Short mmCIF file of C-alpha atoms in Angstrom, two decimals:
data_model
loop_
_atom_site.label_atom_id
_atom_site.label_comp_id
_atom_site.label_asym_id
_atom_site.label_seq_id
_atom_site.Cartn_x
_atom_site.Cartn_y
_atom_site.Cartn_z
CA MET T 327 -38.68 -3.11 -0.29
CA THR T 328 -41.79 -5.22 0.05
CA ASP T 329 -43.86 -2.42 1.09
CA ILE T 330 -44.03 -0.37 -2.05
CA LEU T 331 -45.17 -3.40 -3.90
CA TRP T 332 -48.78 -3.01 -1.82
CA LEU T 333 -49.03 0.95 -2.93
CA SER T 334 -52.02 1.79 -5.41
CA ILE T 335 -51.21 2.62 -8.73
CA ALA T 336 -52.71 6.15 -7.54
CA GLU T 337 -50.19 6.30 -4.58
CA ALA T 338 -47.53 5.07 -6.61
CA SER T 339 -48.31 7.49 -9.05
CA ASP T 340 -48.14 10.53 -6.70
CA LEU T 341 -44.34 9.13 -5.27
CA LEU T 342 -43.05 8.72 -8.76
CA ARG T 343 -44.29 12.47 -9.98
CA SER T 344 -42.69 13.76 -6.28
CA GLY T 345 -39.38 11.92 -6.91
CA ASP T 346 -39.84 10.04 -3.55
CA ILE T 347 -39.55 6.50 -5.37
CA SER T 348 -38.70 6.06 -9.27
CA SER T 349 -39.84 3.58 -11.78
CA THR T 350 -36.72 1.90 -11.67
CA GLU T 351 -37.29 1.01 -8.01
CA LEU T 352 -41.14 -0.21 -8.43
CA THR T 353 -40.15 -2.46 -11.16
CA ARG T 354 -37.13 -3.87 -9.50
CA ALA T 355 -39.06 -4.76 -6.79
CA THR T 356 -41.66 -6.37 -8.71
CA LEU T 357 -39.46 -8.06 -10.67
CA GLU T 358 -38.13 -9.80 -7.42
CA ARG T 359 -41.61 -10.05 -6.60
CA ILE T 360 -42.32 -12.12 -9.38
CA GLU T 361 -38.95 -14.40 -9.12
CA ALA T 362 -40.17 -14.84 -5.13
CA SER T 363 -44.08 -15.73 -6.13
CA GLU T 364 -44.03 -17.92 -9.17
CA PRO T 365 -42.91 -21.28 -8.11
CA ALA T 366 -46.27 -21.13 -5.90
CA VAL T 367 -48.54 -19.42 -8.21
CA HIS T 368 -47.50 -19.65 -11.61
CA ALA T 369 -49.03 -16.05 -12.75
CA TYR T 370 -46.93 -15.39 -15.50
CA ALA T 371 -46.39 -17.23 -19.22
CA GLY T 372 -43.21 -15.28 -19.76
CA VAL T 373 -41.66 -12.26 -17.89
CA MET T 374 -40.09 -9.00 -19.68
CA ALA T 375 -37.45 -8.77 -17.23
CA GLU T 376 -35.09 -6.91 -20.00
CA SER T 377 -37.57 -4.55 -21.38
CA ALA T 378 -39.14 -3.69 -18.50
CA THR T 379 -36.20 -2.34 -16.83
CA ARG T 380 -35.36 -0.50 -20.26
CA ASP T 381 -38.75 1.04 -20.33
CA ALA T 382 -38.63 2.07 -16.19
CA GLN T 383 -35.45 3.93 -16.79
CA ARG T 384 -37.08 5.65 -19.74
CA ALA T 385 -39.77 6.64 -17.79
CA ASP T 386 -37.54 8.19 -15.01
CA VAL T 387 -35.83 10.06 -17.32
CA GLU T 388 -39.01 11.43 -19.00
CA LEU T 389 -40.52 12.51 -15.02
CA ALA T 390 -36.94 13.74 -14.21
CA ALA T 391 -37.31 16.10 -17.04
CA GLY T 392 -41.20 16.81 -15.78
CA GLY T 393 -42.72 14.77 -18.56
CA SER T 394 -45.22 12.44 -16.90
CA ARG T 395 -47.67 10.99 -19.06
CA GLY T 396 -50.20 10.18 -16.61
CA PRO T 397 -51.57 8.14 -13.55
CA LEU T 398 -49.78 4.91 -15.29
CA HIS T 399 -46.37 6.45 -16.03
CA GLY T 400 -43.34 4.37 -14.53
CA ILE T 401 -45.99 1.91 -13.23
CA PRO T 402 -45.81 -2.12 -13.66
CA VAL T 403 -48.45 -3.84 -15.23
CA GLY T 404 -48.75 -7.44 -16.57
CA VAL T 405 -50.42 -8.12 -19.87
CA LYS T 406 -52.65 -11.22 -20.53
CA ASP T 407 -50.84 -13.58 -22.74
CA LEU T 408 -53.55 -12.96 -25.22
CA CYS T 409 -52.90 -9.99 -26.11
CA PHE T 410 -49.90 -9.28 -29.00
CA THR T 411 -46.48 -7.85 -27.84
CA ALA T 412 -44.54 -6.51 -30.22
CA GLY T 413 -40.94 -8.85 -30.53
CA PHE T 414 -42.21 -11.10 -27.62
CA PRO T 415 -43.73 -14.65 -27.33
CA THR T 416 -47.82 -14.40 -27.92
CA SER T 417 -48.83 -18.08 -27.14
CA ALA T 418 -52.42 -17.72 -25.70
CA GLY T 419 -51.47 -20.46 -23.55
CA SER T 420 -51.70 -22.97 -26.11
CA ARG T 421 -49.26 -25.50 -28.17
CA VAL T 422 -50.88 -24.52 -31.40
CA LEU T 423 -49.41 -21.26 -31.33
CA GLU T 424 -45.74 -22.17 -30.10
CA GLY T 425 -43.41 -20.26 -31.13
CA PHE T 426 -45.35 -17.06 -32.33
CA VAL T 427 -43.74 -13.91 -32.16
CA PRO T 428 -46.16 -10.79 -33.07
CA SER T 429 -44.83 -8.22 -35.18
CA TYR T 430 -47.07 -5.41 -33.85
CA ASP T 431 -48.69 -4.04 -30.28
CA ALA T 432 -52.43 -5.28 -29.18
CA ALA T 433 -54.58 -1.65 -29.18
CA VAL T 434 -54.28 -1.92 -25.29
CA VAL T 435 -50.48 -2.58 -25.06
CA GLY T 436 -49.95 0.53 -27.14
CA LYS T 437 -51.89 2.28 -24.83
CA LEU T 438 -50.52 1.09 -22.35
CA ARG T 439 -47.14 1.87 -23.70
CA GLY T 440 -48.43 5.41 -24.34
CA ALA T 441 -49.78 5.78 -21.00
CA GLY T 442 -46.10 5.11 -19.81
CA ALA T 443 -46.85 1.87 -18.20
CA VAL T 444 -43.85 -0.60 -17.98
CA ILE T 445 -45.21 -4.04 -19.07
CA VAL T 446 -43.39 -6.86 -17.24
CA GLY T 447 -44.67 -9.64 -18.29
CA LYS T 448 -47.57 -11.86 -19.68
CA THR T 449 -49.77 -13.48 -17.40
CA VAL T 450 -51.28 -16.66 -17.97
CA THR T 451 -54.67 -17.39 -19.58
CA HIS T 452 -56.67 -20.72 -20.30
CA GLU T 453 -55.97 -22.10 -23.64
CA PHE T 454 -57.30 -19.66 -25.79
CA ALA T 455 -59.17 -18.19 -23.21
CA TYR T 456 -61.93 -21.26 -23.77
CA GLY T 457 -61.69 -22.09 -19.75
CA GLN T 458 -61.37 -25.73 -20.11
CA ASP T 459 -58.11 -26.53 -19.43
CA VAL T 460 -56.33 -26.36 -15.87
CA PRO T 461 -53.72 -23.80 -16.02
CA PRO T 462 -50.67 -24.22 -13.73
CA THR T 463 -51.78 -21.02 -12.38
CA ARG T 464 -52.89 -20.99 -8.47
CA ASN T 465 -54.87 -19.10 -6.27
CA ALA T 466 -53.21 -16.73 -4.48
CA TRP T 467 -55.17 -17.26 -1.30
CA ASP T 468 -54.52 -20.78 -1.45
CA HIS T 469 -52.45 -22.34 -3.32
CA ALA T 470 -54.21 -26.10 -4.10
CA CYS T 471 -57.11 -23.81 -5.13
CA TYR T 472 -58.80 -22.81 -8.85
CA PRO T 473 -57.40 -19.16 -9.31
CA GLY T 474 -60.56 -18.71 -11.61
CA GLY T 475 -60.07 -17.65 -15.09
CA SER T 476 -59.29 -17.33 -17.89
CA SER T 477 -57.45 -14.64 -17.01
CA ALA T 478 -55.82 -16.42 -13.97
CA GLY T 479 -52.55 -15.06 -14.03
CA SER T 480 -54.03 -11.44 -14.04
CA GLY T 481 -56.07 -11.76 -10.87
CA VAL T 482 -53.36 -13.28 -9.27
CA ALA T 483 -50.41 -11.34 -10.17
CA VAL T 484 -52.17 -8.56 -8.79
CA ALA T 485 -53.42 -10.15 -5.79
CA VAL T 486 -49.50 -10.90 -4.76
CA GLY T 487 -48.22 -8.14 -5.86
CA SER T 488 -46.33 -8.75 -9.11
CA ALA T 489 -47.76 -6.09 -10.45
CA PHE T 490 -49.78 -3.01 -9.87
CA GLY T 491 -52.69 -3.79 -12.14
CA ALA T 492 -53.23 -6.26 -15.12
CA ILE T 493 -55.00 -6.27 -18.36
CA GLY T 494 -57.59 -9.67 -18.89
CA THR T 495 -59.77 -10.20 -21.34
CA ASP T 496 -63.61 -11.32 -20.48
CA THR T 497 -66.09 -13.34 -22.67
CA GLY T 498 -68.13 -15.07 -20.47
CA GLY T 499 -66.82 -13.62 -16.80
CA SER T 500 -63.14 -14.03 -17.35
CA ILE T 501 -61.94 -10.89 -15.78
CA ARG T 502 -64.29 -10.91 -13.11
CA ALA T 503 -64.12 -14.77 -11.61
CA PRO T 504 -60.16 -14.03 -11.39
CA ALA T 505 -61.05 -11.13 -10.05
CA ALA T 506 -63.40 -12.23 -7.43
CA VAL T 507 -61.70 -15.52 -6.11
CA ASN T 508 -58.34 -14.04 -5.72
CA GLY T 509 -59.65 -10.66 -3.95
CA VAL T 510 -59.08 -7.91 -6.56
CA VAL T 511 -60.86 -5.10 -8.79
CA GLY T 512 -61.77 -6.38 -11.93
CA LEU T 513 -63.89 -4.55 -15.04
CA LYS T 514 -65.57 -6.05 -17.62
CA PRO T 515 -65.88 -3.01 -20.00
CA THR T 516 -69.03 -2.02 -22.22
CA TYR T 517 -68.29 -4.03 -25.33
CA GLY T 518 -66.48 -2.13 -28.01
CA ARG T 519 -65.43 0.46 -25.08
CA VAL T 520 -61.36 -0.69 -25.42
CA SER T 521 -60.45 -2.06 -28.81
CA ARG T 522 -59.70 -5.73 -29.22
CA LYS T 523 -57.67 -4.94 -32.11
CA GLY T 524 -54.30 -7.64 -31.26
CA VAL T 525 -56.32 -9.79 -28.94
CA PHE T 526 -56.67 -13.28 -29.86
CA PRO T 527 -60.62 -13.70 -30.67
CA MET T 528 -63.38 -15.81 -29.45
CA SER T 529 -66.66 -13.69 -29.89
CA PRO T 530 -66.46 -10.81 -31.80
CA THR T 531 -69.83 -9.61 -30.17
CA LEU T 532 -68.77 -10.77 -26.80
CA ASP T 533 -65.53 -10.07 -26.27
CA THR T 534 -63.80 -7.19 -23.96
CA VAL T 535 -60.43 -6.49 -22.54
CA GLY T 536 -60.23 -4.64 -19.36
CA PRO T 537 -57.90 -4.05 -16.23
CA LEU T 538 -57.68 -5.85 -12.92
CA THR T 539 -56.73 -3.60 -10.05
CA ARG T 540 -56.53 -3.94 -6.34
CA THR T 541 -58.27 -0.84 -5.51
CA VAL T 542 -61.96 0.58 -7.98
CA GLN T 543 -59.41 3.98 -8.03
CA ASP T 544 -56.61 2.29 -9.92
CA CYS T 545 -59.60 0.44 -12.23
CA ALA T 546 -60.55 3.65 -13.47
CA LEU T 547 -57.38 5.13 -14.16
CA MET T 548 -56.13 1.52 -16.16
CA LEU T 549 -59.81 1.98 -17.89
CA ALA T 550 -58.70 5.88 -18.96
CA ALA T 551 -55.51 4.92 -19.98
CA ILE T 552 -57.13 1.93 -22.67
CA ALA T 553 -60.36 3.35 -23.46
CA GLY T 554 -61.77 4.59 -27.12
CA ARG T 555 -60.37 3.33 -30.33
CA ASP T 556 -56.58 3.30 -31.68
CA GLY T 557 -57.13 6.02 -34.28
CA ALA T 558 -59.90 6.51 -36.90
CA SER T 559 -59.63 3.11 -38.85
CA ASP T 560 -59.90 0.79 -35.43
CA VAL T 561 -62.94 -1.46 -36.31
CA TRP T 562 -62.42 -3.34 -33.22
CA ALA T 563 -63.67 -0.66 -30.72
CA LEU T 564 -66.70 1.33 -30.65
CA ASP T 565 -66.75 5.46 -31.65
CA GLU T 566 -67.77 6.83 -28.52
CA PRO T 567 -66.11 9.56 -26.61
CA VAL T 568 -63.83 8.78 -23.14
CA PRO T 569 -65.34 10.71 -20.08
CA ASP T 570 -63.20 11.47 -17.25
CA TYR T 571 -63.70 8.11 -15.33
CA VAL T 572 -62.05 9.50 -11.87
CA ALA T 573 -63.77 13.06 -11.68
CA SER T 574 -66.97 11.70 -10.39
CA LEU T 575 -65.48 9.03 -7.93
CA SER T 576 -65.60 10.51 -4.58
CA ALA T 577 -68.69 11.85 -5.88
CA GLY T 578 -70.50 10.08 -2.77
CA LEU T 579 -73.72 7.58 -3.30
CA GLU T 580 -76.74 9.95 -2.56
CA GLY T 581 -78.98 10.02 -5.31
CA VAL T 582 -77.73 6.62 -6.41
CA SER T 583 -80.31 3.88 -7.08
CA VAL T 584 -78.84 0.05 -7.00
CA GLY T 585 -81.33 -2.93 -8.25
CA ILE T 586 -81.43 -6.27 -6.19
CA GLU T 587 -82.66 -9.27 -8.78
CA ARG T 588 -83.28 -12.29 -6.19
CA ASP T 589 -85.11 -14.75 -8.30
CA TYR T 590 -81.79 -14.90 -10.68
CA PHE T 591 -78.69 -13.66 -8.68
CA PHE T 592 -79.52 -14.81 -5.13
CA TYR T 593 -80.91 -18.32 -6.17
CA ASP T 594 -80.42 -21.82 -3.72
CA ALA T 595 -76.75 -21.63 -5.50
CA VAL T 596 -75.59 -19.63 -3.95
CA ALA T 597 -73.58 -20.56 -0.24
CA GLU T 598 -74.11 -19.18 2.77
CA GLU T 599 -71.01 -17.52 3.28
CA VAL T 600 -71.51 -15.68 -0.06
CA ARG T 601 -74.86 -14.76 0.42
CA SER T 602 -73.93 -13.29 3.73
CA ALA T 603 -70.96 -11.17 2.74
CA VAL T 604 -72.82 -9.70 -0.41
CA GLU T 605 -75.83 -8.41 1.72
CA ALA T 606 -73.29 -6.98 4.39
CA ALA T 607 -71.87 -5.22 1.16
CA ILE T 608 -75.81 -3.96 0.42
CA ALA T 609 -76.21 -2.68 3.67
CA THR T 610 -73.01 -0.96 3.91
CA LEU T 611 -74.38 1.31 0.30
CA ALA T 612 -77.35 1.83 1.52
CA SER T 613 -75.76 3.18 5.06
CA LEU T 614 -73.77 5.37 2.52
CA GLY T 615 -76.92 7.13 1.19
CA ALA T 616 -77.40 4.40 -2.11
CA ASN T 617 -80.91 3.78 -2.74
CA ILE T 618 -81.52 -0.12 -2.45
CA VAL T 619 -84.63 -1.25 -4.94
CA GLU T 620 -85.90 -4.75 -5.43
CA ILE T 621 -86.46 -5.69 -8.65
CA THR T 622 -87.02 -8.13 -11.29
CA ILE T 623 -85.87 -8.15 -14.91
CA ASP T 624 -87.28 -10.29 -17.54
CA GLY T 625 -85.48 -12.86 -19.25
CA LEU T 626 -82.65 -13.12 -17.46
CA GLU T 627 -83.13 -16.65 -17.44
CA LEU T 628 -82.11 -17.03 -21.09
CA SER T 629 -79.18 -15.37 -21.28
CA VAL T 630 -77.01 -18.85 -20.87
CA ALA T 631 -79.02 -20.38 -23.95
CA ALA T 632 -78.92 -16.87 -25.86
CA GLY T 633 -74.97 -16.86 -25.35
CA MET T 634 -73.80 -20.14 -25.57
CA PRO T 635 -74.22 -20.89 -29.45
CA VAL T 636 -72.79 -17.31 -30.35
CA LEU T 637 -69.59 -17.90 -28.33
CA LEU T 638 -69.30 -21.52 -29.47
CA ALA T 639 -69.87 -20.71 -33.18
CA ASP T 640 -67.87 -17.71 -33.48
CA THR T 641 -65.17 -19.37 -31.46
CA SER T 642 -65.08 -22.05 -33.82
CA GLU T 643 -65.05 -20.14 -37.13
CA TRP T 644 -61.80 -18.56 -36.19
CA HIS T 645 -60.37 -22.19 -35.23
CA GLN T 646 -61.80 -23.66 -38.44
CA ARG T 647 -58.38 -23.92 -40.08
CA LEU T 648 -56.14 -24.69 -37.20
CA LEU T 649 -58.40 -27.20 -35.99
CA ARG T 650 -57.94 -29.46 -39.20
CA ARG T 651 -54.06 -28.65 -39.28
CA GLN T 652 -53.19 -29.24 -35.56
CA SER T 653 -55.92 -30.80 -34.11
CA SER T 654 -53.50 -32.82 -31.61
CA ASP T 655 -51.89 -29.52 -30.14
CA TYR T 656 -55.49 -27.91 -28.55
CA VAL T 657 -55.78 -29.64 -25.19
CA ARG T 658 -59.19 -31.82 -25.53
CA GLU T 659 -61.60 -30.70 -23.68
CA THR T 660 -60.74 -27.15 -25.94
CA ARG T 661 -60.68 -29.42 -28.67
CA VAL T 662 -63.98 -30.91 -28.10
CA MET T 663 -65.87 -27.16 -27.58
CA LEU T 664 -64.28 -26.32 -30.93
CA GLU T 665 -65.83 -29.40 -32.70
CA LEU T 666 -69.12 -28.56 -30.77
CA GLY T 667 -69.00 -24.70 -31.84
CA GLU T 668 -68.57 -26.67 -35.82
CA LEU T 669 -71.97 -27.97 -35.24
CA VAL T 670 -74.21 -25.45 -34.16
CA SER T 671 -76.75 -24.85 -37.08
CA ALA T 672 -77.22 -21.32 -38.93
CA THR T 673 -80.58 -21.27 -37.45
CA ALA T 674 -79.86 -21.92 -33.92
CA TYR T 675 -76.97 -19.08 -33.91
CA VAL T 676 -79.40 -16.63 -35.45
CA ARG T 677 -82.27 -17.71 -32.83
CA ALA T 678 -79.87 -17.17 -30.11
CA GLN T 679 -79.03 -13.47 -31.67
CA ARG T 680 -82.73 -12.56 -31.46
CA VAL T 681 -83.30 -13.85 -28.16
CA ARG T 682 -79.99 -11.97 -27.23
CA ALA T 683 -82.45 -9.24 -28.21
CA THR T 684 -85.12 -9.91 -25.47
CA VAL T 685 -82.68 -10.40 -22.64
CA GLN T 686 -81.06 -6.95 -23.69
CA GLN T 687 -84.38 -5.13 -23.86
CA GLY T 688 -85.27 -7.19 -20.69
CA LEU T 689 -82.44 -5.26 -18.63
CA ARG T 690 -82.73 -2.03 -20.49
CA ASP T 691 -87.06 -1.66 -18.85
CA ALA T 692 -85.24 -2.74 -15.29
CA PHE T 693 -82.91 0.50 -15.87
CA ASP T 694 -85.04 2.77 -17.18
CA ARG T 695 -88.42 1.48 -14.74
CA HIS T 696 -86.58 1.87 -11.64
CA GLY T 697 -84.01 4.93 -12.05
CA LEU T 698 -81.01 2.38 -11.55
CA ASP T 699 -77.74 3.18 -11.72
CA ALA T 700 -76.60 -0.37 -11.20
CA VAL T 701 -77.94 -3.75 -10.44
CA LEU T 702 -75.69 -5.74 -7.83
CA ALA T 703 -75.23 -9.41 -7.53
CA PRO T 704 -72.65 -12.32 -6.16
CA THR T 705 -69.64 -12.04 -8.73
CA LEU T 706 -69.83 -15.49 -8.28
CA PRO T 707 -72.02 -18.27 -6.21
CA LEU T 708 -69.17 -19.69 -4.40
CA THR T 709 -65.43 -19.25 -3.25
CA THR T 710 -63.01 -21.15 -5.26
CA MET T 711 -62.61 -24.60 -4.67
CA PRO T 712 -59.54 -27.33 -5.24
CA VAL T 713 -58.24 -27.53 -8.58
CA GLU T 714 -59.04 -31.28 -8.48
CA ALA T 715 -62.48 -30.65 -7.71
CA LEU T 716 -62.69 -28.24 -10.77
CA SER T 717 -65.79 -30.14 -12.94
CA VAL T 718 -65.93 -28.21 -16.60
CA ASP T 719 -69.11 -27.55 -18.02
CA LEU T 720 -68.80 -24.62 -20.26
CA THR T 721 -72.41 -25.65 -21.96
CA GLY T 722 -73.72 -23.95 -19.02
CA ASP T 723 -76.46 -26.40 -19.09
CA GLY T 724 -75.14 -28.67 -15.94
CA GLN T 725 -74.59 -27.60 -12.61
CA THR T 726 -71.11 -27.67 -11.86
CA ALA T 727 -69.28 -24.77 -10.35
CA LEU T 728 -68.38 -23.45 -13.74
CA SER T 729 -71.62 -23.78 -15.01
CA THR T 730 -72.74 -21.60 -12.33
CA PHE T 731 -70.25 -19.06 -12.79
CA ILE T 732 -71.16 -18.45 -16.33
CA HIS T 733 -75.25 -17.76 -15.18
CA HIS T 734 -73.62 -15.01 -12.77
CA CYS T 735 -71.83 -13.93 -15.42
CA PHE T 736 -72.25 -14.14 -19.24
CA ILE T 737 -75.16 -11.87 -18.80
CA ALA T 738 -72.87 -8.49 -19.08
CA ASN T 739 -71.61 -10.25 -21.93
CA VAL T 740 -74.23 -11.23 -23.62
CA VAL T 741 -76.22 -7.55 -23.56
CA GLY T 742 -72.86 -5.41 -23.69
CA VAL T 743 -72.69 -4.12 -20.50
CA PRO T 744 -70.18 -2.88 -18.00
CA ALA T 745 -69.57 -4.93 -14.87
CA LEU T 746 -67.09 -4.70 -12.03
CA SER T 747 -66.12 -6.99 -9.48
CA VAL T 748 -64.77 -5.61 -6.36
CA PRO T 749 -63.60 -7.69 -3.10
CA VAL T 750 -66.68 -7.75 -0.42
CA GLY T 751 -65.16 -9.66 2.20
CA PHE T 752 -63.68 -13.37 2.67
CA SER T 753 -65.39 -16.96 3.61
CA PRO T 754 -64.15 -18.38 7.31
CA ALA T 755 -61.93 -20.70 5.16
CA GLY T 756 -60.13 -17.31 4.15
CA LEU T 757 -60.93 -17.56 0.59
CA PRO T 758 -61.91 -13.89 -1.26
CA ILE T 759 -65.69 -13.18 -2.20
CA GLY T 760 -67.00 -10.45 -4.74
CA MET T 761 -69.83 -8.52 -5.50
CA GLN T 762 -70.42 -7.03 -9.15
CA LEU T 763 -71.84 -3.92 -10.16
CA PHE T 764 -73.62 -4.12 -13.65
CA GLY T 765 -74.15 -0.71 -15.36
CA ARG T 766 -76.04 0.84 -18.27
CA PRO T 767 -74.04 0.34 -21.83
CA PHE T 768 -70.85 2.84 -21.19
CA GLY T 769 -72.06 3.84 -17.75
CA GLU T 770 -68.45 2.83 -15.89
CA ALA T 771 -68.12 5.99 -13.96
CA ALA T 772 -71.18 5.47 -11.62
CA LEU T 773 -70.10 1.86 -11.05
CA PHE T 774 -66.89 3.19 -10.47
CA ARG T 775 -68.22 5.67 -8.46
CA ILE T 776 -70.12 2.85 -6.03
CA GLY T 777 -67.44 0.65 -5.79
CA HIS T 778 -64.88 3.70 -4.69
CA ALA T 779 -67.18 4.46 -1.80
CA TYR T 780 -67.44 1.07 -1.08
CA GLN T 781 -63.75 1.02 -0.28
CA GLY T 782 -64.10 3.78 0.84
CA ALA T 783 -65.76 2.57 3.96
CA THR T 784 -63.99 -1.08 3.99
CA ASP T 785 -60.67 -2.27 3.97
CA TRP T 786 -61.35 -5.86 2.25
CA HIS T 787 -58.86 -4.62 -0.59
CA ASN T 788 -55.79 -3.71 2.10
CA ARG T 789 -55.65 -7.40 2.87
CA HIS T 790 -52.98 -9.11 1.24
CA PRO T 791 -52.64 -12.99 0.84
CA ALA T 792 -49.23 -14.21 2.56
CA LEU T 793 -46.81 -16.01 -0.09
CA VAL T 794 -46.66 -19.42 1.27
CA PRO T 795 -50.22 -19.82 3.13
CA SER T 796 -50.77 -20.68 6.49
CA MET D 108 -89.88 -28.60 -29.07
CA ASN D 109 -87.98 -31.97 -28.37
CA PRO D 110 -84.49 -31.84 -28.39
CA PRO D 111 -82.99 -34.37 -31.14
CA SER D 112 -81.54 -37.57 -29.46
CA ILE D 113 -77.77 -37.67 -29.62
CA SER D 114 -76.28 -41.04 -30.44
CA PRO D 115 -72.40 -41.80 -31.51
CA GLU D 116 -73.61 -42.57 -34.94
CA LEU D 117 -75.44 -38.84 -35.48
CA VAL D 118 -72.14 -37.26 -34.13
CA GLU D 119 -69.83 -39.17 -36.93
CA HIS D 120 -72.35 -38.08 -39.64
CA LEU D 121 -72.70 -34.24 -38.84
CA SER D 122 -68.71 -34.31 -38.02
CA ALA D 123 -68.47 -35.73 -41.41
CA LEU D 124 -70.68 -33.39 -42.63
CA VAL D 125 -68.66 -30.23 -41.64
CA GLY D 126 -65.17 -31.89 -42.48
CA LEU D 127 -64.12 -32.32 -39.13
CA ASP D 128 -62.03 -36.01 -38.37
CA VAL D 129 -63.04 -35.95 -34.27
CA PRO D 130 -60.62 -38.21 -32.64
CA PRO D 131 -62.18 -41.14 -30.96
CA GLY D 132 -61.08 -40.22 -27.36
CA ASP D 133 -62.75 -36.83 -28.02
CA ARG D 134 -66.63 -38.42 -29.30
CA PRO D 135 -68.03 -39.42 -25.84
CA LEU D 136 -67.88 -35.55 -24.46
CA LEU D 137 -68.84 -34.24 -27.86
CA GLN D 138 -71.86 -36.54 -27.49
CA SER D 139 -72.22 -35.28 -23.95
CA VAL D 140 -72.60 -31.48 -24.57
CA LEU D 141 -73.72 -31.31 -28.08
CA ALA D 142 -76.67 -33.06 -26.09
CA ASN D 143 -76.53 -30.35 -23.58
CA GLN D 144 -76.10 -27.59 -26.96
CA ALA D 145 -79.18 -28.82 -29.03
CA ALA D 146 -81.38 -28.94 -25.77
CA SER D 147 -80.86 -25.71 -24.84
CA ALA D 148 -81.14 -24.38 -28.30
CA ALA D 149 -84.71 -26.34 -28.59
CA ALA D 150 -86.26 -24.67 -25.41
CA LEU D 151 -85.44 -21.07 -27.61
CA VAL D 152 -87.43 -22.25 -30.64
CA PRO D 153 -90.92 -21.67 -29.09
CA LEU D 154 -90.54 -18.17 -28.13
CA GLU D 155 -92.53 -15.34 -29.37
CA LEU D 156 -89.82 -12.94 -30.70
CA ASP D 157 -91.19 -11.33 -34.18
CA ASP D 158 -91.32 -7.68 -33.24
CA LEU D 159 -86.85 -8.29 -32.44
CA GLU D 160 -84.41 -7.93 -35.03
CA PRO D 161 -81.42 -10.49 -34.04
CA ILE D 162 -78.42 -8.71 -33.04
CA VAL D 163 -76.40 -9.34 -36.43
CA THR D 164 -75.85 -5.93 -38.35
CA PHE D 165 -74.53 -5.30 -41.45
CA ASP D 166 -73.51 -2.42 -42.94
CA PRO D 167 -73.27 -1.15 -46.51
CA ARG D 168 -70.91 1.45 -46.03
CA TRP D 169 -67.31 0.99 -47.41
CA ARG D 170 -64.92 1.03 -44.51
#
């Protein structure tokens, strides 16, 4: 039964529609995998076994009647515990919300259900997605190591086969970091591409919701299902048409231009094993026909300084009342960041928003000057590290591992562009390495095209962790 | 512009100004991250940005 867990969503969908497997079988196998893997990896905050079994049976009845709702119909997926699920607890990884049960589904959950997906559980998040605490979740490839964050459970669940795909959120790298360190694909969509309705917020101009999967093709299928507004009154997404993300997946890389910015992304904090894996990926893309262009991007070095006051102040504003009522229920490190956000001055906030415009202009100029489809960089400068070696400094000004993660990832949130993390190899210690592709606003299809071509030429995405690492 | 020096007393005064009762155990870490943040914000002040609008929008339409 284990083998069906490693099917891609696309493969499983074909088998579901042909009647060769059922959603009930897929869901049962997934729930068994959750039971077997959870003691080691703790990817789930809550498992929805009963409702998932019911939803799978309903999906099978619809399929038997010839009523497929699309590629996600009958597919078991996980959802980050930051997203509202009607009638099922949503705690955002915090004691502050203990006992909270939403009365409605987040827009992204509603869209998944509408597409026929079977939601098997809520995946673990760092407290309110701030990335400051150490959750119980462990890396899929080394259970002593950091699982990435804040969508830690989503990355790990997809990697260990306890979900075919999962939903994460990304305000400064929270989809791409767990994707990279667990060896899966993760997309931070364009700001406003996926509705944030019913998702606990950090910053209204930095937050995004997106998918984690094992293949780029699956990522495109999931985005197609969750993109767009949830009705005309949805102010949590932008009113942009949703293109066919699958149509151009196999178009190849002839005529595609990929920029490489070495000063900012290939600096001395990048580990040699990461550098060589990403350089090999660049060579692979070139061999497939991509035009690789060496570029410079003005203002990149300002991105963390521009984004951080916004992230801090926005998040603290939302927590203002809770912090005064339930201060002791927060993890200390989260609470300190919330206290810090209250001390950001209004002028510093507006100044930062003006600097964001500069950073955005610099990236746009680089894309236009070189006719780029994407900019490629290591997703993170390092592989994962033992949990006890983790040092937190979310202000982004230090030299800690998490500060360097923010250095690589935050730019996409600061300027709102999409960024796709794709596995590109392993370190000598067997730890996954990812590359990320930044695109133009609403340019996800180009990123999928590049990532899909890369996965067609490599097999990193077909390697899976053992439940008990050797 | 030089970043301000952040003392424990300043943390206490600023917290009081915004109505926060910061637990004693939080204060050293808050002092440290506030110093980082103040230095980072100070570095943005000298930039020439007059021809750019802040990424803050206001929409007068009724929704």
